[in-house]
Amino acid sequence: MASTDLSISDLRCEYLTDPVGIDERNPRLSWTLESDRRGVRQTAYRVLVASAPALLEQGGGDLWDSGRVETEQTAHVVYGGRPLVSRDVCVWRVEVWDDIETFVSSPAARWTMGLLSRADWTARWVAADPEINRRDPGACAPTWTEPGTPALFRREFELPAPARRATVYVSARGLFELRINGRRISDDVFSPEWTDYEKRIHYRTYDVTALLTAGANALAATLGDGWWSGYVGWQETRGRYGSLENSLVVQLEVELADGTRFDVGTDSSWRCNTGPILLSDFMRGEVYDARREHPGWDLPGHAEARWLPALEVAPPAASLVAQRSDPVRVMEIVEPVSTAVIGPRVLLLDLGQNISGWIRLSVSAPAGTRVTLRHGERLAADGTLYTENLRRAKATDVYVCRGGARETWEPRFTFHGFQYVELSTSDSSTDAAITGCVVRSALSPAGSFTCSHPGVNRLWLNGLWSQRDTFLSVPTDCPQRDERLGWTGDAQVFLRTATYNMDVAAFMTKWMVDVEDAQTPDGVFPDTAPRLREGPNFTGLDGLAGAAGWADAGIIIPWTLWRVYGDSRIIERHWAAMTAWLDCLERANPDGLRVNGLGNNYGDWLCLPPDTAFRAHSPMKFLLATAYWADDAAKMSRMAVEIGRRDEARRFKAVFERVRAAFQREYVRADGELAVDTQTAYLLALAMDLLPATARPRAVERLVANIAALDWHPSTGFVGISHLNPVLTQNGRADVAYRLLLREDYPSWLYPVRHGATTIWERWNGWTEKDGFFNPSMNSFNHCSLGSIGEWLFRHVAGIELDPDVPGFRRFILQPHPGGGLSSAAAAYRTMNGEIRSEWRRSGAEFTWRVTVPPNTSARIFIPSDPSTVPTESGHPLHSSPGLRSAGRSGCYCVCHAPAGSYVFESLWRSDDIPLVPPS
Ligand code: BGC
C-alpha cells in the first residue's frame, strides 16, 4: 500500500534513547506513531534486531526477527531474540502496518549491552596514595585542610593502530570525571550516581572511539567524594553512605582496525597526584586554586616525576550494575537579572530564579586573587544574603585565580540551591561575571500548561522548577540545606505531577530499586532511599522507615508507573517486596487499624496549625496511617490482577475490606462525619474510598465546611495536599477547588507567588508579611510537595485524565472543568503513545476546545455544554464528524468516543460549576 503520512518516532529501549551499556537481559522496546489521519491504528508490527547496522540495512535481524505480530502494542515489547551477552551491539528498527495496511519502517536505533558478569571486569580498583597530600604542602596549607580533596589519576598508552571501536567502562566509590586526550568523555556529572552502596554500585559505559588516536593517548581522571564519602543529609560526619576511602575503576576496551583487542585498565601503573581542587563537597562547596593546575596533565607527554603510583584496593563486594536512568547534567543556563554593589569588593547578584546547580565564573584578576561565591535562596530584610535556612550546608565556592588571560571556571563535585550569589574578591581590580548552571537528572520534558491567569501559570512553573531543582539522581526533598535526601513521602505526593511535567519513567524505575534496597529485613519500606545509614556518630536512625505516607511509596511508585506508563514489569519486579510490606503491616496491626507504628509517623507533615503533626498520639496520625494501609491493599489487589495473580488479588481485596471496616468503626460517625475534623482526614477518606456510599455526600459537605471555616484556605500538609483539588473536583465542587487555587492571601498557593517565589516553598508559612521567615531550622524555599497542584491543572483544568481501566494512556479521558473565571487553558502532554493536547477558550457563552488524540489511542471526551444544546466538531454536528461516536449526555457534558485525530469542538456553555460525572 502506498505510504501516507504515517511515520514512526521516539524509538526507545528501557525508556532510554539509544542507551549504551545496559544490563537488562530482556530489554523492552517502545515506539510512537506519528500521523494526522483520523482513526489511525497500528494493526501489526515486526521488530528486527541486528548485531551490525549493515545487517539491519540488508533487512536481516540476526539477533531477533519478531515476525509480523498482529497487535496494537507499541510500548514495552520484550526483546525475544538470541540471549544477549556482555558487549553486544544491538541495532534495531520496527516495521508497522496500520488499519488501512499502510506499511512503514522506522529509522534505526540501537542499544549496547554492558558488562553482565563480574568476570568481565579485568581492571583493578585503585585509590590515591595518601602520601600525595603529605608531599604537597599546597594541599595541606592550614586554610585548605579539609577532607574531600579530590585526587587526580593518569595513565598514558600507545595505541598500535586506529580504533575501530572503543568502549570505556567506569565506576567509582566516589565521583569520577574522566578525560581522554584532554577531552571529557561526556557531559554527565556526578557519576556514578547514588545507590545503596552495600547492595549495588553503578558503572557507566561510554563509546569513546572518536577520542582515541593511533599512537600516544592519555587517560586522566579526577575522583571526588559525592554521596559515597562526602557530607550528605545532616552533617554529623562524612562517609555516611559509603566510607572515607574513594576508589576508581576504568576499563578501556579497544577494537583495533585489524580486529585485535587492546585493553587498558586501572592498576598500579596509573599515577596519582593532588590537583587544583582543594576541597569539593556537596554541602560545603568547592575550593579551586588555579595556580595548582598541572598544565597538560590530561594529554600524552606530561612529566610524571612528581606523581606517585596509584594503590590497588579490593573491589567492592556489592554488585556492579549499569545505571538505568538518565544521567545528571547541566541542563539550563540562567543569566543574572541584577547586580548590586553591597560593600567594598562585594557584589550581590540575583539570577531571578531559584535553581539547583552552580555558578560558572568568568574572571580577570591578578594571580592569587581569591573570588568567593556564597549562595542563598532569599535575601534577609536588610537586603543581604539569607543563609540561615541552609543549616550546616556551607554552600561556598572559592576560586583562586591563575592570573593572566581571562579565566573561566565551574565546580565539579558540589551543587547548591540558590537564587542569589554574593561574590567577594580579595583584589579590587577583579572583573568578574557569573552564569547560573542548572544541574539535574537529564529528564526530557513531558508536559506544559498555561492558562489566562498569570499567577496560576507562575505557580505551575514554580512546581516545574522545584522538580528541576530536586530531581537530581534521586527525587530529593530540597537542593539547598544539609539534607537533600530521597524522602519517599515527598516523592509519592508529587509523583503524578512529576509524570505530567517530565518523563520520569527511567528515573523512578531506578529509584524504586533504591527503595527496595532500603527495605528492612522485616519488610518495612524506608522513609528515605537510599536509606540513611547508621554509623558511630549517628545512631537511632532505625526509625527512618515505616512512616505512613512515606513507606507506602513502596506501593504507590510501582502503581503510578504502571498506571501512567503502562509498565507491568515494575509490579512483577517489586511484587515480593510489596507483599512483604503488606504482610508486616498486617502482623503489626491485627485489628485492622494501623496504630502500631513500624517506625515514624509524621502525620500530615507541615499542616496548619503547625503543631498538629507533632502530637505524639494524635488520632489524625492513626487515621492517616490506616487510610494508607487500606489504599495499599486496594492497589495491591488491582496490581495482582494485572500480573495474573488472582488469588492474591482476592486476598488483598479482603485486606482492604477489613481495614476499611475498621476505619469506619473507628473514625466514621453515624451521620457520616469523621472523628477527626481536618481537611486531610476527609480527603483521604474520600480519595481512598473508605466511606460507605451513603456517607460520602456528608463528608464532602464537612470538607467544604472546614475549608469555609478557614475562610476558604487550605490547611493540609504534605499528605493531604495532592488530594485537595482533585477530590473536590471529583465530588462536584470544582468551584471550591478554584476558590482555593485563586486565593492570594496567606495561606494559599498564590501567596508565595505574589511575594516573588520562583519555586514551591516547603511550608505555607515559610515567609509571611506578619512574621517574616519561619524558624530556619526547617524552612526550605524549594520543596516539591505543595506543588502537587500541578496534577490537578493537567487532570482537571485542562482535563487530560487517565482512564481508570486502561493504563498508559492507550485510552484516556478528556474532561476539562473550566471555572474560576479562567477564559482559557491549554496543556500538552507527551505520553508513551504520543502527545495529547487540550486547549480551551471561553468567550461569553461560547466554548471552543481543540484536542489531539495521538495515533493508536482513543479517548472518551466530555464536552462542556448546556443541556439543551448540541456541540459541533469542526463546524459539523457531532454525529456526522468522522470517527466520533456519541455516548449521550452526562450532566453538563456531552460525551463521545473519539479515535486518534485532532478535533475542534464548539459548544454553548454558561455554567461555571460543572458537577463531575464519574467516568463509567
Ligand atoms: C524533609 C521532608 C521530609 C520530612 C519527613 C524533612 O526534613 O525535608 O521533606 O519528608 O523531613 O518528615
JSON list of C-alpha atoms in Angstrom, two decimals, residues 25-139:
[
{"chain": "A", "resi": 25, "resn": "ARG", "atom": "CA", "xyz": [18.85, -9.08, 29.62]},
{"chain": "A", "resi": 26, "resn": "ASN", "atom": "CA", "xyz": [15.31, -8.83, 28.27]},
{"chain": "A", "resi": 27, "resn": "PRO", "atom": "CA", "xyz": [15.01, -5.15, 27.42]},
{"chain": "A", "resi": 28, "resn": "ARG", "atom": "CA", "xyz": [11.69, -3.68, 26.35]},
{"chain": "A", "resi": 29, "resn": "LEU", "atom": "CA", "xyz": [11.32, -1.68, 23.17]},
{"chain": "A", "resi": 30, "resn": "SER", "atom": "CA", "xyz": [8.85, 1.13, 22.54]},
{"chain": "A", "resi": 31, "resn": "TRP", "atom": "CA", "xyz": [7.99, 3.50, 19.71]},
{"chain": "A", "resi": 32, "resn": "THR", "atom": "CA", "xyz": [5.33, 6.02, 18.87]},
{"chain": "A", "resi": 33, "resn": "LEU", "atom": "CA", "xyz": [3.39, 6.58, 15.69]},
{"chain": "A", "resi": 34, "resn": "GLU", "atom": "CA", "xyz": [3.01, 9.94, 14.00]},
{"chain": "A", "resi": 35, "resn": "SER", "atom": "CA", "xyz": [0.14, 10.62, 11.64]},
{"chain": "A", "resi": 36, "resn": "ASP", "atom": "CA", "xyz": [-2.57, 13.20, 11.05]},
{"chain": "A", "resi": 37, "resn": "ARG", "atom": "CA", "xyz": [-5.05, 10.65, 9.78]},
{"chain": "A", "resi": 38, "resn": "ARG", "atom": "CA", "xyz": [-8.08, 10.36, 11.96]},
{"chain": "A", "resi": 39, "resn": "GLY", "atom": "CA", "xyz": [-8.55, 6.92, 13.48]},
{"chain": "A", "resi": 40, "resn": "VAL", "atom": "CA", "xyz": [-5.07, 5.68, 12.62]},
{"chain": "A", "resi": 41, "resn": "ARG", "atom": "CA", "xyz": [-4.21, 2.48, 14.44]},
{"chain": "A", "resi": 42, "resn": "GLN", "atom": "CA", "xyz": [-1.34, 0.05, 14.35]},
{"chain": "A", "resi": 43, "resn": "THR", "atom": "CA", "xyz": [-2.55, -3.41, 13.46]},
{"chain": "A", "resi": 44, "resn": "ALA", "atom": "CA", "xyz": [0.78, -5.23, 13.40]},
{"chain": "A", "resi": 45, "resn": "TYR", "atom": "CA", "xyz": [4.49, -4.76, 13.97]},
{"chain": "A", "resi": 46, "resn": "ARG", "atom": "CA", "xyz": [7.70, -6.53, 13.17]},
{"chain": "A", "resi": 47, "resn": "VAL", "atom": "CA", "xyz": [10.84, -5.80, 15.18]},
{"chain": "A", "resi": 48, "resn": "LEU", "atom": "CA", "xyz": [14.25, -6.52, 13.70]},
{"chain": "A", "resi": 49, "resn": "VAL", "atom": "CA", "xyz": [17.36, -6.51, 15.84]},
{"chain": "A", "resi": 50, "resn": "ALA", "atom": "CA", "xyz": [20.78, -6.98, 14.26]},
{"chain": "A", "resi": 51, "resn": "SER", "atom": "CA", "xyz": [24.33, -7.12, 15.53]},
{"chain": "A", "resi": 52, "resn": "ALA", "atom": "CA", "xyz": [25.55, -4.57, 12.98]},
{"chain": "A", "resi": 53, "resn": "PRO", "atom": "CA", "xyz": [23.99, -1.67, 11.03]},
{"chain": "A", "resi": 54, "resn": "ALA", "atom": "CA", "xyz": [24.85, -3.28, 7.69]},
{"chain": "A", "resi": 55, "resn": "LEU", "atom": "CA", "xyz": [22.86, -6.40, 8.55]},
{"chain": "A", "resi": 56, "resn": "LEU", "atom": "CA", "xyz": [19.85, -4.33, 9.50]},
{"chain": "A", "resi": 57, "resn": "GLU", "atom": "CA", "xyz": [20.12, -2.35, 6.28]},
{"chain": "A", "resi": 58, "resn": "GLN", "atom": "CA", "xyz": [20.07, -5.58, 4.32]},
{"chain": "A", "resi": 59, "resn": "GLY", "atom": "CA", "xyz": [16.80, -6.39, 6.05]},
{"chain": "A", "resi": 60, "resn": "GLY", "atom": "CA", "xyz": [18.11, -9.00, 8.43]},
{"chain": "A", "resi": 61, "resn": "GLY", "atom": "CA", "xyz": [17.66, -9.33, 12.16]},
{"chain": "A", "resi": 62, "resn": "ASP", "atom": "CA", "xyz": [20.33, -11.84, 13.14]},
{"chain": "A", "resi": 63, "resn": "LEU", "atom": "CA", "xyz": [19.63, -11.24, 16.85]},
{"chain": "A", "resi": 64, "resn": "TRP", "atom": "CA", "xyz": [15.86, -11.12, 16.61]},
{"chain": "A", "resi": 65, "resn": "ASP", "atom": "CA", "xyz": [13.19, -11.05, 13.97]},
{"chain": "A", "resi": 66, "resn": "SER", "atom": "CA", "xyz": [9.87, -10.96, 15.76]},
{"chain": "A", "resi": 67, "resn": "GLY", "atom": "CA", "xyz": [7.99, -11.73, 12.57]},
{"chain": "A", "resi": 68, "resn": "ARG", "atom": "CA", "xyz": [4.70, -9.99, 11.95]},
{"chain": "A", "resi": 69, "resn": "VAL", "atom": "CA", "xyz": [2.81, -9.71, 15.23]},
{"chain": "A", "resi": 70, "resn": "GLU", "atom": "CA", "xyz": [-0.84, -8.73, 14.97]},
{"chain": "A", "resi": 71, "resn": "THR", "atom": "CA", "xyz": [-1.28, -6.21, 17.79]},
{"chain": "A", "resi": 72, "resn": "GLU", "atom": "CA", "xyz": [-1.78, -2.55, 18.62]},
{"chain": "A", "resi": 73, "resn": "GLN", "atom": "CA", "xyz": [1.02, -2.72, 21.22]},
{"chain": "A", "resi": 74, "resn": "THR", "atom": "CA", "xyz": [3.75, -0.12, 20.69]},
{"chain": "A", "resi": 75, "resn": "ALA", "atom": "CA", "xyz": [5.25, 0.01, 24.18]},
{"chain": "A", "resi": 76, "resn": "HIS", "atom": "CA", "xyz": [7.14, -2.47, 26.35]},
{"chain": "A", "resi": 77, "resn": "VAL", "atom": "CA", "xyz": [7.66, -5.06, 23.63]},
{"chain": "A", "resi": 78, "resn": "VAL", "atom": "CA", "xyz": [10.03, -7.51, 25.28]},
{"chain": "A", "resi": 79, "resn": "TYR", "atom": "CA", "xyz": [13.11, -8.46, 23.27]},
{"chain": "A", "resi": 80, "resn": "GLY", "atom": "CA", "xyz": [12.73, -12.12, 22.42]},
{"chain": "A", "resi": 81, "resn": "GLY", "atom": "CA", "xyz": [15.83, -12.95, 20.41]},
{"chain": "A", "resi": 82, "resn": "ARG", "atom": "CA", "xyz": [19.16, -14.64, 20.95]},
{"chain": "A", "resi": 83, "resn": "PRO", "atom": "CA", "xyz": [20.24, -14.38, 24.60]},
{"chain": "A", "resi": 84, "resn": "LEU", "atom": "CA", "xyz": [22.22, -11.19, 24.99]},
{"chain": "A", "resi": 85, "resn": "VAL", "atom": "CA", "xyz": [25.76, -11.23, 26.26]},
{"chain": "A", "resi": 86, "resn": "SER", "atom": "CA", "xyz": [28.21, -8.65, 27.52]},
{"chain": "A", "resi": 87, "resn": "ARG", "atom": "CA", "xyz": [29.21, -6.01, 24.94]},
{"chain": "A", "resi": 88, "resn": "ASP", "atom": "CA", "xyz": [26.54, -6.98, 22.40]},
{"chain": "A", "resi": 89, "resn": "VAL", "atom": "CA", "xyz": [25.70, -4.24, 19.94]},
{"chain": "A", "resi": 90, "resn": "CYS", "atom": "CA", "xyz": [22.01, -4.28, 19.07]},
{"chain": "A", "resi": 91, "resn": "VAL", "atom": "CA", "xyz": [20.83, -2.19, 16.14]},
{"chain": "A", "resi": 92, "resn": "TRP", "atom": "CA", "xyz": [17.08, -2.25, 15.66]},
{"chain": "A", "resi": 93, "resn": "ARG", "atom": "CA", "xyz": [14.12, -0.94, 13.82]},
{"chain": "A", "resi": 94, "resn": "VAL", "atom": "CA", "xyz": [10.44, -1.64, 13.72]},
{"chain": "A", "resi": 95, "resn": "GLU", "atom": "CA", "xyz": [8.07, -2.09, 10.83]},
{"chain": "A", "resi": 96, "resn": "VAL", "atom": "CA", "xyz": [4.45, -1.19, 11.32]},
{"chain": "A", "resi": 97, "resn": "TRP", "atom": "CA", "xyz": [1.20, -1.86, 9.47]},
{"chain": "A", "resi": 98, "resn": "ASP", "atom": "CA", "xyz": [-1.77, 0.36, 10.19]},
{"chain": "A", "resi": 99, "resn": "ASP", "atom": "CA", "xyz": [-5.52, -0.17, 9.89]},
{"chain": "A", "resi": 100, "resn": "ILE", "atom": "CA", "xyz": [-5.50, 0.54, 6.16]},
{"chain": "A", "resi": 101, "resn": "GLU", "atom": "CA", "xyz": [-2.45, -1.71, 5.66]},
{"chain": "A", "resi": 102, "resn": "THR", "atom": "CA", "xyz": [-0.05, 1.18, 5.20]},
{"chain": "A", "resi": 103, "resn": "PHE", "atom": "CA", "xyz": [3.43, -0.15, 5.83]},
{"chain": "A", "resi": 104, "resn": "VAL", "atom": "CA", "xyz": [6.21, 1.96, 7.30]},
{"chain": "A", "resi": 105, "resn": "SER", "atom": "CA", "xyz": [9.61, 1.24, 8.66]},
{"chain": "A", "resi": 106, "resn": "SER", "atom": "CA", "xyz": [11.32, 3.25, 11.37]},
{"chain": "A", "resi": 107, "resn": "PRO", "atom": "CA", "xyz": [14.81, 4.69, 11.28]},
{"chain": "A", "resi": 108, "resn": "ALA", "atom": "CA", "xyz": [17.42, 2.57, 13.03]},
{"chain": "A", "resi": 109, "resn": "ALA", "atom": "CA", "xyz": [18.03, 2.86, 16.74]},
{"chain": "A", "resi": 110, "resn": "ARG", "atom": "CA", "xyz": [20.42, 0.98, 18.98]},
{"chain": "A", "resi": 111, "resn": "TRP", "atom": "CA", "xyz": [21.38, -0.20, 22.38]},
{"chain": "A", "resi": 112, "resn": "THR", "atom": "CA", "xyz": [24.50, -1.91, 23.63]},
{"chain": "A", "resi": 113, "resn": "MET", "atom": "CA", "xyz": [25.00, -4.32, 26.46]},
{"chain": "A", "resi": 114, "resn": "GLY", "atom": "CA", "xyz": [27.34, -3.53, 29.31]},
{"chain": "A", "resi": 115, "resn": "LEU", "atom": "CA", "xyz": [29.41, -5.95, 31.37]},
{"chain": "A", "resi": 116, "resn": "LEU", "atom": "CA", "xyz": [26.99, -8.54, 32.63]},
{"chain": "A", "resi": 117, "resn": "SER", "atom": "CA", "xyz": [29.25, -10.51, 34.92]},
{"chain": "A", "resi": 118, "resn": "ARG", "atom": "CA", "xyz": [31.92, -9.77, 37.44]},
{"chain": "A", "resi": 119, "resn": "ALA", "atom": "CA", "xyz": [34.40, -11.83, 35.44]},
{"chain": "A", "resi": 120, "resn": "ASP", "atom": "CA", "xyz": [34.17, -9.23, 32.66]},
{"chain": "A", "resi": 121, "resn": "TRP", "atom": "CA", "xyz": [35.95, -6.76, 34.90]},
{"chain": "A", "resi": 122, "resn": "THR", "atom": "CA", "xyz": [39.69, -7.15, 34.49]},
{"chain": "A", "resi": 123, "resn": "ALA", "atom": "CA", "xyz": [40.75, -3.66, 35.57]},
{"chain": "A", "resi": 124, "resn": "ARG", "atom": "CA", "xyz": [41.72, -3.20, 39.23]},
{"chain": "A", "resi": 125, "resn": "TRP", "atom": "CA", "xyz": [40.20, -0.75, 41.64]},
{"chain": "A", "resi": 126, "resn": "VAL", "atom": "CA", "xyz": [42.68, 1.96, 42.57]},
{"chain": "A", "resi": 127, "resn": "ALA", "atom": "CA", "xyz": [42.90, 4.61, 45.25]},
{"chain": "A", "resi": 128, "resn": "ALA", "atom": "CA", "xyz": [45.19, 7.58, 45.63]},
{"chain": "A", "resi": 129, "resn": "ASP", "atom": "CA", "xyz": [48.27, 7.11, 47.77]},
{"chain": "A", "resi": 130, "resn": "PRO", "atom": "CA", "xyz": [47.63, 9.34, 50.83]},
{"chain": "A", "resi": 131, "resn": "GLU", "atom": "CA", "xyz": [51.27, 10.31, 50.53]},
{"chain": "A", "resi": 132, "resn": "ILE", "atom": "CA", "xyz": [50.28, 12.74, 47.75]},
{"chain": "A", "resi": 133, "resn": "ASN", "atom": "CA", "xyz": [48.83, 15.07, 50.36]},
{"chain": "A", "resi": 134, "resn": "ARG", "atom": "CA", "xyz": [51.88, 14.95, 52.60]},
{"chain": "A", "resi": 135, "resn": "ARG", "atom": "CA", "xyz": [54.25, 15.54, 49.68]},
{"chain": "A", "resi": 136, "resn": "ASP", "atom": "CA", "xyz": [52.26, 18.53, 48.58]},
{"chain": "A", "resi": 137, "resn": "PRO", "atom": "CA", "xyz": [52.41, 21.39, 51.06]},
{"chain": "A", "resi": 138, "resn": "GLY", "atom": "CA", "xyz": [49.90, 23.37, 48.99]},
{"chain": "A", "resi": 139, "resn": "ALA", "atom": "CA", "xyz": [47.23, 20.82, 49.67]}
]
